[in-house]
mmCIF file of C-alpha atoms in Angstrom:
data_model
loop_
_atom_site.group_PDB
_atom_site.id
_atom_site.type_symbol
_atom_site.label_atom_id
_atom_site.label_comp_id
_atom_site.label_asym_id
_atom_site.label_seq_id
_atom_site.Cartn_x
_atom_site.Cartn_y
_atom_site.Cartn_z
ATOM 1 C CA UNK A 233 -6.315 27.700 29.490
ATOM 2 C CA UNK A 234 -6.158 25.419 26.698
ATOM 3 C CA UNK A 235 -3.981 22.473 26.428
ATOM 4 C CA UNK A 236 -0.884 22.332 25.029
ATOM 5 C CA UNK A 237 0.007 20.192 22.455
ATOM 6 C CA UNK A 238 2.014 17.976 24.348
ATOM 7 C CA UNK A 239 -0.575 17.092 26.253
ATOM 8 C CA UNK A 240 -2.502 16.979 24.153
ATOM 9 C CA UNK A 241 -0.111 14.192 22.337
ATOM 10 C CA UNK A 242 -0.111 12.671 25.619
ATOM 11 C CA UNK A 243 -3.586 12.272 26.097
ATOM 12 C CA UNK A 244 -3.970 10.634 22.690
ATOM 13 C CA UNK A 245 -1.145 8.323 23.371
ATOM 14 C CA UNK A 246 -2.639 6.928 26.599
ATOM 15 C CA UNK A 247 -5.960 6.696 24.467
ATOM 16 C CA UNK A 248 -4.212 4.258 22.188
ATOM 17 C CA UNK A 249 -2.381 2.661 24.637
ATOM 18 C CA UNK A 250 -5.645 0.755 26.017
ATOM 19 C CA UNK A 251 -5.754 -3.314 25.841
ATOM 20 C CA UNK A 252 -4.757 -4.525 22.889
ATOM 21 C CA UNK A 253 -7.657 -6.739 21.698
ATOM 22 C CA UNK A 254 -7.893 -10.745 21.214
ATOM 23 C CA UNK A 255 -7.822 -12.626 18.376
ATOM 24 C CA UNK A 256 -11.603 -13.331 18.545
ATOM 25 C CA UNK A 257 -12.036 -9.085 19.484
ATOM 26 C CA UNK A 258 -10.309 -8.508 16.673
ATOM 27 C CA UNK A 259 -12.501 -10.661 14.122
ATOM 28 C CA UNK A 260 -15.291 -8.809 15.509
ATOM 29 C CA UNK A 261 -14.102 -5.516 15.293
ATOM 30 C CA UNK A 262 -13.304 -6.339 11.559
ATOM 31 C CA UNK A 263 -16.621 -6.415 11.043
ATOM 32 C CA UNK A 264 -18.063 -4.085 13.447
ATOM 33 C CA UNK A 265 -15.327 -1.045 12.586
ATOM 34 C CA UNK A 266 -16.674 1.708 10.114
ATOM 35 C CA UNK A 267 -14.952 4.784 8.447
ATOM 36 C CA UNK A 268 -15.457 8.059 10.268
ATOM 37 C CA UNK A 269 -15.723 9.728 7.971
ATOM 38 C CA UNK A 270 -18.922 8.369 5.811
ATOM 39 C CA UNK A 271 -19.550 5.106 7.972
ATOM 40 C CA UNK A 272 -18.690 2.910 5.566
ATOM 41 C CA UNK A 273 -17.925 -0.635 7.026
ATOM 42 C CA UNK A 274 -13.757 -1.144 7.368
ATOM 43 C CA UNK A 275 -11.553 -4.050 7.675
ATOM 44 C CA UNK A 276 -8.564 -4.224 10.462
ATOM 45 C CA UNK A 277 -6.061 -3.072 7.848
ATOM 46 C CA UNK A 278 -7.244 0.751 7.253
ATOM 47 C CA UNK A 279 -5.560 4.101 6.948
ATOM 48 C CA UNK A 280 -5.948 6.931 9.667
ATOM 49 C CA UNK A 281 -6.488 10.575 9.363
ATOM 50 C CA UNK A 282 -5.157 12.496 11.982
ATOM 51 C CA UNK A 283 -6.727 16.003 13.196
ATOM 52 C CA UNK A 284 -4.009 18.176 13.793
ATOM 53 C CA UNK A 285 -6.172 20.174 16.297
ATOM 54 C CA UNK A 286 -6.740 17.100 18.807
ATOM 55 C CA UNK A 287 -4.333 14.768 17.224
ATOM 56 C CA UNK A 288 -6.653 12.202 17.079
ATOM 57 C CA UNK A 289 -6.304 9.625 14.707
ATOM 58 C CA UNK A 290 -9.669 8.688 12.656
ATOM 59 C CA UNK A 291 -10.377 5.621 10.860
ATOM 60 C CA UNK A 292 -10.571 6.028 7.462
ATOM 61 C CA UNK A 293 -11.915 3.869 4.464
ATOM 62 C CA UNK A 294 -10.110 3.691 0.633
ATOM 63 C CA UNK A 295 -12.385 6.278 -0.562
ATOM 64 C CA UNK A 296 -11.792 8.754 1.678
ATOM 65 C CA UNK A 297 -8.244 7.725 2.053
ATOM 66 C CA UNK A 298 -8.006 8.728 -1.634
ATOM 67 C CA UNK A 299 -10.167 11.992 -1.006
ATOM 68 C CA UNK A 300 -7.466 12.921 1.391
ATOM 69 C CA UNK A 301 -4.296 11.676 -0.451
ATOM 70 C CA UNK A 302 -3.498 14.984 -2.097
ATOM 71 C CA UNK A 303 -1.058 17.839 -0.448
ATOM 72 C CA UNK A 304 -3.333 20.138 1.257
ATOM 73 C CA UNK A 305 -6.570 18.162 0.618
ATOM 74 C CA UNK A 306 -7.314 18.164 4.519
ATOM 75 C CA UNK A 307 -6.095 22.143 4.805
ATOM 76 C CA UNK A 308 -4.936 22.959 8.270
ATOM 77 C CA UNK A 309 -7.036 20.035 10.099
ATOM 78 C CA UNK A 310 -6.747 16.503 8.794
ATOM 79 C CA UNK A 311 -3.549 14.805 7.408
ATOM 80 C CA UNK A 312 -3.745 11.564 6.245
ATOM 81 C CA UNK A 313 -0.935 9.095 8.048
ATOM 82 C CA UNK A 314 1.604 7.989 5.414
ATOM 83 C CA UNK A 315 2.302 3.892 4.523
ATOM 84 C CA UNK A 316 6.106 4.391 3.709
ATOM 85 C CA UNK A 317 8.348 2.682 6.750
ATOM 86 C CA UNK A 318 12.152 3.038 6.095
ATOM 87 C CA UNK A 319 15.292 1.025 7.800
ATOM 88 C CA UNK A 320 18.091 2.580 8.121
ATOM 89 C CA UNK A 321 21.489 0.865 7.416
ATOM 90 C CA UNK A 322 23.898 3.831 8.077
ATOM 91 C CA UNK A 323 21.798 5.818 10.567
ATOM 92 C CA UNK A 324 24.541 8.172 11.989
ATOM 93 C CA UNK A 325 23.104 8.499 16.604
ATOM 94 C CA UNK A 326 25.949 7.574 18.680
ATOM 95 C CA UNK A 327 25.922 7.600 22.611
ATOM 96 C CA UNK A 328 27.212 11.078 22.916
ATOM 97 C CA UNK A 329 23.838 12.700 20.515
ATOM 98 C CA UNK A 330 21.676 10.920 22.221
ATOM 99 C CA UNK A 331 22.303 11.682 25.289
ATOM 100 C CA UNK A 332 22.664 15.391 24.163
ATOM 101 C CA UNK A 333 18.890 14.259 22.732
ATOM 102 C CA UNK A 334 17.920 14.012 26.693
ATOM 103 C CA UNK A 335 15.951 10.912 26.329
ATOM 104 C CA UNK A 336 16.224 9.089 29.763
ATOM 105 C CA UNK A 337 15.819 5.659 28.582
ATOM 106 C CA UNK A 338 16.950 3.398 24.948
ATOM 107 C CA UNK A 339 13.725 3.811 23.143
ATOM 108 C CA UNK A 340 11.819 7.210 21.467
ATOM 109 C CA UNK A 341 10.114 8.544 18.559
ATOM 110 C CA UNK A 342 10.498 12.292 17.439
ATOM 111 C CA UNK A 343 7.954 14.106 15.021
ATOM 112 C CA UNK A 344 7.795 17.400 13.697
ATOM 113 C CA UNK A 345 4.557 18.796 15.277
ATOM 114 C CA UNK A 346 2.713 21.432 13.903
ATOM 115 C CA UNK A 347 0.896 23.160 16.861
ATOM 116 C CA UNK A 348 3.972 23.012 18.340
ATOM 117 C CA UNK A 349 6.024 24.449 15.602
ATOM 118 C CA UNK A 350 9.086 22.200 16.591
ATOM 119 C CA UNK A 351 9.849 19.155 16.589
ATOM 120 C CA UNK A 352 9.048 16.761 19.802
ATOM 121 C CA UNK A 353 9.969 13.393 21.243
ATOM 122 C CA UNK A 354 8.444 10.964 23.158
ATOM 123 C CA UNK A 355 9.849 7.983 25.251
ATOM 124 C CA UNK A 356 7.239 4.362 25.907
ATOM 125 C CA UNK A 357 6.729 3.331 29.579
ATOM 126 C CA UNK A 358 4.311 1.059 31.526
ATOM 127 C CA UNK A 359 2.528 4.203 31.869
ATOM 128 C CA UNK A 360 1.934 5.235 28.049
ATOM 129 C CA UNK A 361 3.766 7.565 26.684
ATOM 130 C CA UNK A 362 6.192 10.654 27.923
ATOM 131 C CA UNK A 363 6.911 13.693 26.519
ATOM 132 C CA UNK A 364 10.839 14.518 26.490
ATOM 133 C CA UNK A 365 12.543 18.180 26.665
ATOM 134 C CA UNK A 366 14.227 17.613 23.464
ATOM 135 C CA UNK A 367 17.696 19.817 22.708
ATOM 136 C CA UNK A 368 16.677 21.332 19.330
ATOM 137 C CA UNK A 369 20.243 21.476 19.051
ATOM 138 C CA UNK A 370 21.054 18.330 18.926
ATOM 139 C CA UNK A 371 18.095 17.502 17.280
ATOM 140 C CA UNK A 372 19.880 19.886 13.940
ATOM 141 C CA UNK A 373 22.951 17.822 14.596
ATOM 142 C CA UNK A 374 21.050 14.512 13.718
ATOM 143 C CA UNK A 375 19.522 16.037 10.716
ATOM 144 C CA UNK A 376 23.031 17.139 9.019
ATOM 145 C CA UNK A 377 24.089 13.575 10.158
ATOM 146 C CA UNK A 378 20.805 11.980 8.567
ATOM 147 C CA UNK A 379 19.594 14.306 5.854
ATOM 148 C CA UNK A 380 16.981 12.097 4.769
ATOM 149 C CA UNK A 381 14.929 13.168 8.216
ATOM 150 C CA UNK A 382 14.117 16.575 6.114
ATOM 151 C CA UNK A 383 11.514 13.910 4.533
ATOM 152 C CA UNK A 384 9.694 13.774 7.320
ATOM 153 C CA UNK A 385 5.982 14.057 6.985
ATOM 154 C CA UNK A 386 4.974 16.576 10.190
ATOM 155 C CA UNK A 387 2.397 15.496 12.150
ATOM 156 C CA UNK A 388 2.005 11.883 10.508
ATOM 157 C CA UNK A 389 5.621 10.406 9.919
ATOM 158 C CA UNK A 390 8.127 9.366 13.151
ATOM 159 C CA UNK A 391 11.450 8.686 13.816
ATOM 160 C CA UNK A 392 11.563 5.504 16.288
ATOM 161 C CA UNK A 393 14.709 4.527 17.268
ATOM 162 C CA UNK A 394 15.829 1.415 20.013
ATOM 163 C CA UNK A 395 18.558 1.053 21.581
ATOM 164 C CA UNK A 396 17.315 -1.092 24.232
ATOM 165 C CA UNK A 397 19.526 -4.107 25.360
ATOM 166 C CA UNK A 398 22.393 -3.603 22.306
ATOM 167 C CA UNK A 399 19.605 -3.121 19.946
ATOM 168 C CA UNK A 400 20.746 -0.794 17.346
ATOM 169 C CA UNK A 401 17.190 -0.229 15.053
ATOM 170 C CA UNK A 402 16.482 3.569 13.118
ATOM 171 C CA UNK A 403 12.952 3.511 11.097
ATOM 172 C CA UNK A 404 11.184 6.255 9.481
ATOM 173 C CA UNK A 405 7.479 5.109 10.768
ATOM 174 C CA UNK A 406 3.781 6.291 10.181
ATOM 175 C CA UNK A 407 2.975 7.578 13.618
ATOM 176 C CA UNK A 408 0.468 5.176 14.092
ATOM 177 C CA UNK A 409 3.095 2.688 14.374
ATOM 178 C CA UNK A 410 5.077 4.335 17.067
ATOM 179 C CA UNK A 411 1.342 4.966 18.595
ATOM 180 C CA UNK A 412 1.209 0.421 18.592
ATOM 181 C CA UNK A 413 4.465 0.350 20.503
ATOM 182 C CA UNK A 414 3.471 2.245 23.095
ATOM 183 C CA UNK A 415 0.328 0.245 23.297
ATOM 184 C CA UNK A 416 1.991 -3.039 23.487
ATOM 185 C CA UNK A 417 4.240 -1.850 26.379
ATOM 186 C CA UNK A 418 1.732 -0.205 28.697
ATOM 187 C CA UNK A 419 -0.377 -3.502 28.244
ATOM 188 C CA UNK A 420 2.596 -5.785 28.671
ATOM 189 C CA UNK A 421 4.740 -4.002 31.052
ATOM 190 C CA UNK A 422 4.996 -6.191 34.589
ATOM 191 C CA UNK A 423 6.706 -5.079 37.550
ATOM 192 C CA UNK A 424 10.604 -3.289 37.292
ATOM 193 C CA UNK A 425 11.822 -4.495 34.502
ATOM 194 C CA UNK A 426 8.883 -5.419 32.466
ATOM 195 C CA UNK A 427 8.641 -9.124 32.514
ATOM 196 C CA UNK A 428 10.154 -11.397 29.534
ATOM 197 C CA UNK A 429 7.299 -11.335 28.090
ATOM 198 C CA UNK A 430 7.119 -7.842 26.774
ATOM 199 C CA UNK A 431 10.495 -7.865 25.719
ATOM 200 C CA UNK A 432 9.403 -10.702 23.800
ATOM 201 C CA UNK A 433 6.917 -8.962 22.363
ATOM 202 C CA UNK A 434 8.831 -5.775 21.731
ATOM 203 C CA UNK A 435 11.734 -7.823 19.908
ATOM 204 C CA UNK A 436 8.743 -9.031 17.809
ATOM 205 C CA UNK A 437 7.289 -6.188 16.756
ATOM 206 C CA UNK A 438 10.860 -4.761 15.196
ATOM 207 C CA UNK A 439 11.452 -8.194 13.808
ATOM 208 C CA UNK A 440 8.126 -7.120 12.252
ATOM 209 C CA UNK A 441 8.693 -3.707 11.218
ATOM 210 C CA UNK A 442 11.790 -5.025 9.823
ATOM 211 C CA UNK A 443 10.559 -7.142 7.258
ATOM 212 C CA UNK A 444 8.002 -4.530 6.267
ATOM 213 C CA UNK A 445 10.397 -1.062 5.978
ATOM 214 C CA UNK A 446 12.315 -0.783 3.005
ATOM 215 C CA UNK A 447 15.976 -0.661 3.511
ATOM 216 C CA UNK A 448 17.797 2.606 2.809
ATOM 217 C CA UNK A 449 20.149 5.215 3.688
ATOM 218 C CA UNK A 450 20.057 8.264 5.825
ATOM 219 C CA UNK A 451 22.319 10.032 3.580
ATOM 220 C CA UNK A 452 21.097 10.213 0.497
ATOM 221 C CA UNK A 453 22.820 11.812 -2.753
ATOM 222 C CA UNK A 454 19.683 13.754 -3.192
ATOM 223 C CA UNK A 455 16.001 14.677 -1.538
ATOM 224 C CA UNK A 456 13.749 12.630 -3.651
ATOM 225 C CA UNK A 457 11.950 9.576 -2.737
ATOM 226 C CA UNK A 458 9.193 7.782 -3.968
ATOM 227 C CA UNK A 459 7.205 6.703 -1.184
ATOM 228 C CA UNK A 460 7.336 2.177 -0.981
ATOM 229 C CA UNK A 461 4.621 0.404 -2.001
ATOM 230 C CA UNK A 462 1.818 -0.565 1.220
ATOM 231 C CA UNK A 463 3.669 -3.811 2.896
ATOM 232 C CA UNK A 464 2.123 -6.798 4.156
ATOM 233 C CA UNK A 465 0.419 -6.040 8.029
ATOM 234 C CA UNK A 466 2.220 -6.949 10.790
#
């Protein structure tokens, strides 16, 4: 029997929720880390295709990101992972959606996936990443409530929200992104409750995303948005 796509997602999210490298791993790697496409030699900051059939994210260099940064140019098996990250001021999720959402804990991202032909969502833990049984629902009920999430990129663009310890944050996020959160928390994750230090971390990495997302709406007047401008790495 084949896998399904959710586990599919799974298994990738566990794949890049491995140790996060040093400093001195990562200088190496900048050097070391080539395109998969043609080979070419890659810096950290890169782009990602992802195939839609494994979801698998490749790395990918700035002439094949630019090969593949065209509607359709990857057909029905790679999708190249968008750069636009979005804050939202007036996100409209109180507690009664999202518990109708059936997330068990304060923190998720949601994605339109293809295979699946639905939309899914995903919760962070110490052990990777867990698929949720979303309410599709409820799920409609955020969209009239946030229209902009009809922008959504399948496959490659996120919802992440956090609600974790008052935290009140909405971003529209390149899935790779949501994939790094997961990463940091299965690596950082001690005993119960975690450990200070990943919180630490995890309030970190919004403060991050923060400065790097473009503050908008969720409602907007109409559908069209030019996608921001790539924003400094975190």
């Amino acid at each position: 029997m084949a896998p399904s796509n959710g586990t599919l997602a799974s298994s990738r999210l566990r794949q890049l929720a491995r140790q996060q490298p040093t400093p001195a791993q990562e200088e190496t790697r900048a050097v070391e880390e080539r395109c998969e496409l043609c080979d070419a030699r890659i810096g950290v900051e890169h782009r990602h295709l992802l195939d839609l059939s494994t979801r698998e994210l490749m790395c990918a260099c700035q002439a094949c990101k630019i090969l593949f940064d065209r509607p359709a140019a990857g057909g029905d098996h790679y999708r190249l992972v968008p750069d636009r990250r979005l804050r939202f001021e007036d996100f409209d999720l109180d507690d009664v959606t999202w518990a109708e959402l059936r997330i068990p804990v304060e923190m998720a991202f949601f994605f339109h996936s293809t295979p699946a032909e639905k939309v899914v969502a995903f919760y962070p833990g110490p052990m990777g990443a867990t698929e949720s049984l979303l309410e599709l629902d409820a799920w409609e009920g955020l969209e009239r409530a946030n229209p902009i999430l009809r922008t959504m990129e399948p496959d490659v663009e996120a919802l992440l929200v956090n609600r974790a310890h008052d935290a009140s944050d909405h971003y529209l996020v390149p899935i790779d992104d949501s994939y790094n959160l997961v990463g940091l928390i299965r690596t950082r994750w001690r005993g119960m409750t975690g450990g200070q230090e990943v919180w630490e971390e995890i309030d970190s990495f919004f403060a991050q995303l923060a400065k790097r997302a473009k503050a908008t709406t969720s409602k907007p007047e109409e559908e069209t948005w030019e996608r921001s401008a790539p924003a400094q790495p975190m």
